[in-house]
């Protein structure tokens, strides 16, 4: 992708050929900011839960805790259901950006509006996971909810239908929230599944799409001419999150991963450009590379790259 193409992609409008997929993905992305705002304002029911646990025979305190937890569990259910919609959106974008007869780089130049949506999904994903990682109340609230349901303590007060999570859904939500980076895991699994279900499609079509996006982001971050055009810290963060997101997806899908010498991603350059940024979110992104990739500790990863991520 040329530098001019990068700039165009940031402001790209869908062409007629992109419209169907763009509309489908856009309906998901329109919800994303609301989901982030809800997660950002998520305070938890820690105080009510503590009171209820410390006073197990006080029915009033049990009801208070239940009433505090119910709307929170309804939110957590909504976040989880959104992750499934995000997974479907990613699948549609991967299909559009890797389908024959065009090469991945041609797709990224032809379907710039879809490439931008892919980037927006990754930006949302890493933003969501950063917020989730710093909020232990999420797992505490859901654990309390499950314990309360399993002990049949609901006889004396009304169960809110929005909060009524059946056992199968509760199990799936537990697995989702148990992960440090649940949205990223959802996308990594979705990308792996996409590759395994499309055996007739060369794996390089998917990995080249991801490595090209990583390269574009790295160039934009390390080139002063580009950096000077970033209008806000949020634009800088957007670029960093997208770069880290595609690296992680590449590492999950590529047989030898992103850290090997044969990788099409300049990992040294990407890590260096992250470390050179003044942003406070950089450490979270470096942690994502440390803890959510698959191949960092393989023998094929150079000592230099491991040292950079120490």
Coordinates of N, CA and C in Angstrom, one line a residue, residues 9 29 50 52 54 58 65 68 70 89 91 134 141 180 182 189 202 259 275-276 278 284-285 291 300:
X9 N -7.3 5.6 2.8 CA -8.0 4.5 3.6 C -8.6 5.1 4.8
X29 N -20.4 -1.9 14.2 CA -19.5 -0.8 14.7 C -20.3 0.3 15.3
X50 N -20.2 -7.6 49.4 CA -19.5 -7.7 50.6 C -20.4 -7.8 51.8
X52 N -23.6 -8.5 51.8 CA -24.4 -9.8 51.7 C -23.7 -11.0 52.2
X54 N -21.0 -11.0 54.3 CA -20.7 -10.8 55.7 C -21.9 -11.1 56.6
X58 N -29.2 -12.0 56.8 CA -29.9 -10.8 56.6 C -30.5 -10.8 55.2
X65 N -28.1 -6.9 47.4 CA -27.0 -7.3 46.5 C -27.5 -7.9 45.2
X68 N -28.5 -5.1 42.9 CA -27.4 -4.4 42.4 C -26.7 -5.2 41.3
X70 N -28.1 -7.7 39.3 CA -28.9 -8.0 38.2 C -28.7 -7.2 36.9
X89 N -18.9 -10.3 12.0 CA -18.4 -9.1 11.1 C -17.0 -9.3 10.6
X91 N -15.5 -12.2 10.2 CA -15.6 -13.3 9.2 C -16.0 -12.7 7.8
X134 N -8.5 -4.0 33.6 CA -8.3 -3.2 34.8 C -9.6 -3.1 35.7
X141 N -18.6 -9.8 40.1 CA -20.1 -9.7 40.0 C -20.7 -10.9 39.4
X180 N -8.1 -13.0 30.0 CA -7.6 -11.7 30.3 C -8.0 -10.7 29.1
X182 N -10.7 -11.1 26.4 CA -11.7 -11.9 25.8 C -12.1 -11.5 24.4
X189 N -9.7 -16.6 17.6 CA -10.3 -17.9 17.3 C -11.1 -17.8 16.0
X202 N -5.4 -20.1 -0.1 CA -4.0 -20.2 0.4 C -3.9 -19.4 1.7
X259 N 6.9 -14.0 15.0 CA 8.3 -13.7 15.5 C 9.4 -14.4 14.8
X275 N 7.7 1.2 21.7 CA 8.4 1.6 22.9 C 8.8 3.1 22.7
X276 N 8.8 3.6 21.5 CA 9.2 5.0 21.3 C 8.1 6.0 21.5
X278 N 5.1 8.0 23.5 CA 5.0 8.6 24.9 C 3.7 8.1 25.5
X284 N 0.2 -1.6 28.0 CA -0.8 -2.5 27.8 C -0.7 -3.3 26.4
X285 N -0.3 -2.5 25.4 CA -0.1 -3.1 24.1 C 1.1 -4.1 24.0
X291 N 1.7 -11.6 26.2 CA 0.8 -12.7 26.8 C -0.3 -13.2 25.9
X300 N 12.2 -20.5 17.4 CA 12.5 -19.7 16.2 C 12.5 -18.2 16.5

